[in-house]
Amino acid sequence: MKNELRFCLVGRGSIGTRHLKNLKSLSCTNIVAFSEFPNKKKDEEFQKRYDIETLYSLEDLRRYNPGAFVIANPTSEHLKVAKMALEMESHIFMEKPISNTLAGIEELRNGLLGKNIVFFLANNLRFHPALIKIKQYIEDNKFGDVYFARIMAGQYLLDWHPWEDYRQSYSARKALGGGVVLTLQHEIDYAYWLFGKFKGIKSSVKKISNLEIDVEDVASIIIETESGTFIEIHLDYLQRPPKRTIQVQGSKGSIDYRFGDESLQFYDFDRQTYNRIHDLNGYDNNQTYIDEMKHFIKCLSGEERPKSGIEDAVYVLKTCLEIKKEFAR
């Protein structure tokens, strides 16, 4: 049976298109796109390929009366669309990060107070089975005292979307909210999700390559959490082949996982053995995006509460902006 909730997609790039496909796979077919900048050729191709009409005026959008917005446009434009959603009392599914500035954040936060509007920030790695298992092991004290964690994410920027000019992408442009700290916010977000709030942060954030960008391409971050865990996070636009890893070291055991590995293994200190604690053979990373959309839909019906809500979004943005200050110095 089709889901009758009306969705409005804002942002028709790779991530917006992914969300569109996933919505359709979940039988959500009542969808329109919205753009303030008509492009006849692009709009006709989009409608032909996905059977999605594009609206251009607020009047038409209000008549459509969307129940939820999927906000996947450049980071710097997120709050503008969120304000539209609030005015229409529509739910909000927003790509990370929430913005590239704190301007307008309190207005959004206050606008959500007292209203029955779901706000969800799409941190899809919170739905990755390896990280879910690691979080469970932390909460079950399998690691004992968590001494430290090392987290890395790096990929050569030109390899992200080889069909487009990387210099025009939001990831490469300060004005659109680019740079590794905000673009690769996932690692900072899940470090907070796994290990708790941060007490102290030191970082070095620079542009060291010959990429034609006006934002940082590498960041090395050292965090001490309120619970005393030390976290090292490395982010870059430079690595070939791409690499995304997490290592967790505790007093009872450890995990060293590279995303894409077929299994998650825990090293037990007492037994001095590796134990396979999760089988990821054949796991498709798109499932994280499907699962976060399923979660959002369940939040709309009241079955679940957002796993990444407005307070999480603001906390991580403030952390990222504090880290990015180093690039301006």
Coordinates of C-alpha atoms in Angstrom, one line a residue:
M1 CA 0.0 0.0 0.0
K2 CA 1.3 3.5 -0.9
N3 CA 2.2 5.9 1.9
E4 CA 0.0 8.9 1.4
L5 CA 2.2 11.4 3.2
R6 CA 3.3 14.2 0.9
F7 CA 7.0 14.8 0.6
C8 CA 8.8 17.8 -0.8
L9 CA 12.4 17.2 -2.0
V10 CA 14.7 20.3 -2.0
G11 CA 18.0 19.5 -3.6
R12 CA 18.3 17.1 -6.6
G13 CA 22.0 16.3 -6.4
S14 CA 23.4 12.8 -5.7
I15 CA 22.2 12.7 -2.0
G16 CA 18.8 14.1 -2.8
T17 CA 18.3 11.6 -5.6
R18 CA 19.4 8.8 -3.2
H19 CA 16.7 9.9 -0.7
L20 CA 14.1 10.1 -3.5
K21 CA 14.9 6.5 -4.7
N22 CA 14.7 5.2 -1.1
L23 CA 11.4 6.9 -0.5
K24 CA 10.0 5.3 -3.5
S25 CA 11.4 1.9 -2.5
L26 CA 9.4 2.4 0.8
S27 CA 6.2 3.0 -1.2
C28 CA 6.3 6.8 -0.6
T29 CA 5.3 8.0 -4.0
N30 CA 3.5 11.3 -3.3
I31 CA 6.6 13.5 -3.9
V32 CA 7.4 16.8 -5.6
A33 CA 10.7 18.6 -6.0
F34 CA 11.0 22.3 -5.3
S35 CA 13.5 24.7 -6.8
E36 CA 13.7 28.5 -6.9
F37 CA 15.8 28.3 -10.1
P38 CA 13.9 26.8 -13.1
N39 CA 16.1 24.8 -15.5
K40 CA 13.9 23.4 -18.2
K41 CA 16.2 20.8 -19.5
K42 CA 17.2 19.5 -16.1
D43 CA 13.7 19.6 -14.8
E44 CA 12.3 17.7 -17.8
E45 CA 15.0 15.1 -17.5
F46 CA 14.4 14.7 -13.8
Q47 CA 10.6 14.3 -14.3
K48 CA 11.2 11.8 -17.1
R49 CA 13.6 9.7 -15.1
Y50 CA 11.9 9.8 -11.7
D51 CA 8.3 10.8 -12.5
I52 CA 8.6 13.8 -10.1
E53 CA 7.2 17.2 -10.9
T54 CA 9.3 20.3 -9.9
L55 CA 7.5 23.3 -8.4
Y56 CA 9.0 26.8 -8.5
S57 CA 6.7 29.0 -6.4
L58 CA 5.8 29.1 -2.7
E59 CA 2.1 29.4 -3.7
D60 CA 2.2 26.1 -5.7
L61 CA 4.1 24.5 -2.8
R62 CA 1.5 25.6 -0.3
R63 CA -1.2 24.3 -2.5
Y64 CA 0.6 20.9 -2.6
N65 CA 0.7 21.1 1.2
P66 CA 3.7 18.8 1.9
G67 CA 3.7 16.9 5.2
A68 CA 7.4 16.6 5.2
F69 CA 10.4 18.2 3.6
V70 CA 13.6 16.3 2.6
I71 CA 16.3 19.0 2.7
A72 CA 19.3 18.0 0.6
N73 CA 20.4 21.3 -1.0
P74 CA 23.8 23.0 -0.1
T75 CA 24.5 23.3 3.6
S76 CA 24.4 27.1 3.5
E77 CA 20.8 26.9 2.3
H78 CA 19.4 24.4 4.8
L79 CA 17.9 26.9 7.3
K80 CA 16.2 28.9 4.6
V81 CA 14.2 25.8 3.6
A82 CA 13.7 24.7 7.2
K83 CA 12.0 28.1 7.8
M84 CA 9.7 27.4 5.0
A85 CA 8.9 24.0 6.5
L86 CA 8.1 25.6 9.9
E87 CA 5.8 28.1 8.2
M88 CA 3.9 25.2 6.6
E89 CA 4.1 23.1 9.8
S90 CA 5.8 20.3 7.9
H91 CA 8.1 17.7 9.3
I92 CA 11.9 18.1 8.5
F93 CA 14.3 15.5 7.3
M94 CA 17.6 17.4 6.8
E95 CA 20.9 16.3 5.4
K96 CA 23.8 17.0 7.7
P97 CA 25.2 19.4 8.8
I98 CA 22.3 21.6 10.0
S99 CA 24.1 24.7 8.6
N100 CA 27.5 26.3 8.2
T101 CA 26.8 29.1 10.7
L102 CA 25.0 29.6 13.9
A103 CA 22.9 32.4 12.4
G104 CA 19.3 31.4 12.5
I105 CA 19.9 28.3 14.6
E106 CA 18.1 29.6 17.7
E107 CA 15.2 30.7 15.6
L108 CA 14.8 27.2 14.2
R109 CA 15.2 25.6 17.6
N110 CA 12.6 28.0 19.2
G111 CA 10.3 27.5 16.2
L112 CA 10.2 23.7 16.9
L113 CA 9.3 24.2 20.5
G114 CA 5.7 23.4 21.3
K115 CA 4.9 22.2 17.8
N116 CA 4.2 18.7 16.7
I117 CA 7.0 18.8 14.1
V118 CA 9.6 16.1 13.8
F119 CA 13.1 17.3 13.1
F120 CA 15.6 14.7 12.0
L121 CA 19.2 15.3 11.0
A122 CA 20.3 12.6 8.6
N123 CA 23.4 11.1 10.2
N124 CA 23.2 7.8 8.4
L125 CA 26.3 6.3 10.1
R126 CA 24.2 6.1 13.3
F127 CA 22.4 3.3 11.5
H128 CA 25.5 1.4 10.4
P129 CA 25.4 -2.1 12.0
A130 CA 29.1 -2.0 13.0
L131 CA 28.7 1.2 14.9
I132 CA 25.4 0.1 16.4
K133 CA 27.3 -3.0 17.7
I134 CA 30.2 -0.9 19.0
K135 CA 27.7 1.3 20.9
Q136 CA 26.1 -1.8 22.4
Y137 CA 29.5 -3.1 23.5
I138 CA 30.3 0.3 25.1
E139 CA 27.0 0.4 26.9
D140 CA 27.3 -3.2 28.1
N141 CA 30.8 -2.5 29.4
K142 CA 32.4 -5.1 27.1
F143 CA 35.4 -2.8 26.6
G144 CA 35.7 -2.0 30.3
D145 CA 37.2 1.5 30.6
V146 CA 37.3 3.0 27.1
Y147 CA 40.8 4.5 27.0
F148 CA 40.9 5.9 23.5
A149 CA 39.5 5.8 20.0
R150 CA 41.0 6.6 16.6
I151 CA 38.7 7.6 13.8
M152 CA 39.6 8.3 10.1
A153 CA 37.7 9.3 7.0
G154 CA 39.5 10.3 3.8
Q155 CA 38.8 10.2 0.1
Y156 CA 40.3 12.2 -2.8
L157 CA 37.8 14.9 -3.6
L158 CA 37.9 14.5 -7.4
D159 CA 36.8 10.9 -7.0
W160 CA 33.5 11.7 -5.1
H161 CA 31.5 12.8 -8.1
P162 CA 33.7 12.3 -11.2
W163 CA 30.9 13.4 -13.5
E164 CA 31.0 17.0 -12.2
D165 CA 33.5 19.8 -11.7
Y166 CA 34.6 19.3 -8.1
R167 CA 35.4 23.1 -7.9
Q168 CA 31.7 23.8 -8.1
S169 CA 30.6 21.3 -5.5
Y170 CA 29.4 22.4 -2.1
S171 CA 32.2 20.4 -0.5
A172 CA 34.8 22.6 -2.2
R173 CA 33.3 26.1 -1.5
K174 CA 33.3 28.1 1.7
A175 CA 30.2 30.0 0.6
L176 CA 28.2 26.8 0.4
G177 CA 29.4 25.3 3.7
G178 CA 32.2 23.1 2.4
G179 CA 35.5 21.9 3.9
V180 CA 36.3 18.5 5.4
V181 CA 35.1 19.4 8.9
L182 CA 31.5 20.1 7.9
T183 CA 31.3 17.8 4.9
L184 CA 32.7 14.8 6.9
Q185 CA 30.8 15.7 10.0
H186 CA 29.7 12.1 10.3
E187 CA 32.9 11.1 12.1
I188 CA 32.5 14.0 14.7
D189 CA 28.8 13.1 15.1
Y190 CA 29.3 9.4 15.7
A191 CA 32.2 10.1 18.1
Y192 CA 29.8 12.2 20.2
W193 CA 27.0 9.5 19.8
L194 CA 29.3 6.7 20.9
F195 CA 31.5 8.3 23.6
G196 CA 29.4 11.2 24.9
K197 CA 29.9 15.0 25.2
F198 CA 33.3 16.6 24.7
K199 CA 35.3 18.3 27.5
G200 CA 38.3 19.6 25.5
I201 CA 39.2 19.9 21.8
K202 CA 42.5 20.6 20.1
S203 CA 42.9 20.7 16.3
S204 CA 45.0 21.5 13.3
V205 CA 42.9 22.4 10.2
K206 CA 44.6 23.3 7.0
K207 CA 44.6 23.3 3.2
I208 CA 47.8 21.5 2.2
S209 CA 47.1 20.2 -1.4
N210 CA 46.9 21.9 -4.8
L211 CA 43.2 21.3 -5.0
E212 CA 41.4 24.4 -6.3
I213 CA 39.2 25.0 -3.3
D214 CA 38.9 27.8 -0.6
V215 CA 38.3 25.4 2.3
E216 CA 40.4 23.1 4.4
D217 CA 41.3 19.7 2.9
V218 CA 42.7 18.1 6.1
A219 CA 41.8 18.2 9.8
S220 CA 43.5 16.5 12.7
I221 CA 41.4 16.6 15.9
I222 CA 42.1 15.5 19.4
I223 CA 39.1 15.3 21.8
E224 CA 38.8 14.5 25.5
T225 CA 35.3 13.4 26.5
E226 CA 33.6 14.2 29.8
S227 CA 34.0 10.5 30.7
G228 CA 37.8 10.7 30.1
T229 CA 38.1 8.9 26.7
F230 CA 40.6 10.4 24.3
I231 CA 39.5 10.5 20.6
E232 CA 41.7 11.2 17.6
I233 CA 39.8 12.1 14.4
H234 CA 41.5 12.5 11.0
L235 CA 39.6 13.9 8.1
D236 CA 40.8 14.6 4.6
Y237 CA 40.0 15.1 0.9
L238 CA 43.2 13.5 -0.2
Q239 CA 43.4 9.8 0.3
R240 CA 43.6 7.2 -2.6
P241 CA 42.2 4.7 -2.1
P242 CA 39.5 6.0 0.2
K243 CA 39.6 4.9 3.9
R244 CA 37.1 5.0 6.7
T245 CA 38.1 3.3 10.0
I246 CA 37.4 3.2 13.7
Q247 CA 39.6 1.7 16.5
V248 CA 38.4 1.5 20.0
Q249 CA 40.7 0.5 22.8
G250 CA 39.5 -0.4 26.3
S251 CA 40.8 -2.1 29.4
K252 CA 39.0 -5.4 28.6
G253 CA 39.1 -5.5 24.8
S254 CA 39.4 -3.7 21.5
I255 CA 38.0 -3.3 18.0
D256 CA 39.8 -2.2 14.9
Y257 CA 37.3 -1.9 12.0
R258 CA 37.6 -0.7 8.4
F259 CA 34.2 0.1 6.8
G260 CA 33.6 -2.4 4.1
D261 CA 35.2 -5.3 6.0
E262 CA 33.1 -8.5 6.0
S263 CA 33.0 -8.8 9.8
L264 CA 33.3 -6.9 13.0
Q265 CA 35.8 -8.6 15.4
F266 CA 36.3 -7.9 19.1
Y267 CA 39.7 -8.8 20.7
D268 CA 39.1 -10.2 24.2
F269 CA 42.1 -9.5 26.5
D270 CA 41.3 -12.3 28.9
R271 CA 41.0 -15.0 26.3
Q272 CA 43.5 -13.4 23.9
T273 CA 41.3 -14.2 21.0
Y274 CA 39.4 -12.4 18.2
N275 CA 35.6 -13.0 18.3
R276 CA 33.5 -12.3 15.3
I277 CA 30.6 -10.3 16.8
H278 CA 28.8 -9.1 13.6
D279 CA 28.7 -10.6 10.1
L280 CA 28.7 -7.8 7.4
N281 CA 29.3 -10.0 4.4
G282 CA 27.5 -8.4 1.4
Y283 CA 26.3 -5.4 3.4
D284 CA 25.2 -2.5 1.2
N285 CA 25.9 0.9 2.6
N286 CA 22.7 2.3 1.1
Q287 CA 20.9 0.3 3.7
T288 CA 22.0 2.9 6.3
Y289 CA 20.1 5.5 4.2
I290 CA 17.1 3.3 3.9
D291 CA 17.1 2.6 7.6
E292 CA 17.3 6.3 8.5
M293 CA 14.4 7.1 6.2
K294 CA 12.4 4.2 7.7
H295 CA 13.2 5.7 11.1
F296 CA 12.0 9.1 10.1
I297 CA 8.7 7.7 8.8
K298 CA 8.2 5.9 12.1
C299 CA 8.9 9.1 14.0
L300 CA 6.1 10.8 11.9
S301 CA 3.7 8.1 13.2
G302 CA 4.9 8.4 16.7
E303 CA 6.4 4.9 16.8
E304 CA 9.9 6.2 17.4
R305 CA 11.7 9.4 18.6
P306 CA 14.4 11.0 16.4
K307 CA 17.8 9.4 17.0
S308 CA 19.5 12.6 15.8
G309 CA 17.3 15.6 16.7
I310 CA 17.7 19.3 16.9
E311 CA 19.8 19.3 20.1
D312 CA 22.3 16.8 18.6
A313 CA 22.4 18.8 15.4
V314 CA 23.2 22.1 17.2
Y315 CA 25.8 20.5 19.5
V316 CA 27.7 18.9 16.6
L317 CA 27.5 22.1 14.5
K318 CA 28.9 24.2 17.4
T319 CA 31.7 21.6 17.8
C320 CA 32.5 21.7 14.0
L321 CA 32.6 25.5 13.9
E322 CA 34.9 25.6 16.9
I323 CA 37.2 23.2 15.1
K324 CA 37.0 25.2 11.9
K325 CA 38.2 28.3 13.7
E326 CA 41.7 26.9 13.4
F327 CA 41.5 27.2 9.6
A328 CA 40.8 30.9 9.8
R329 CA 43.9 31.6 12.0

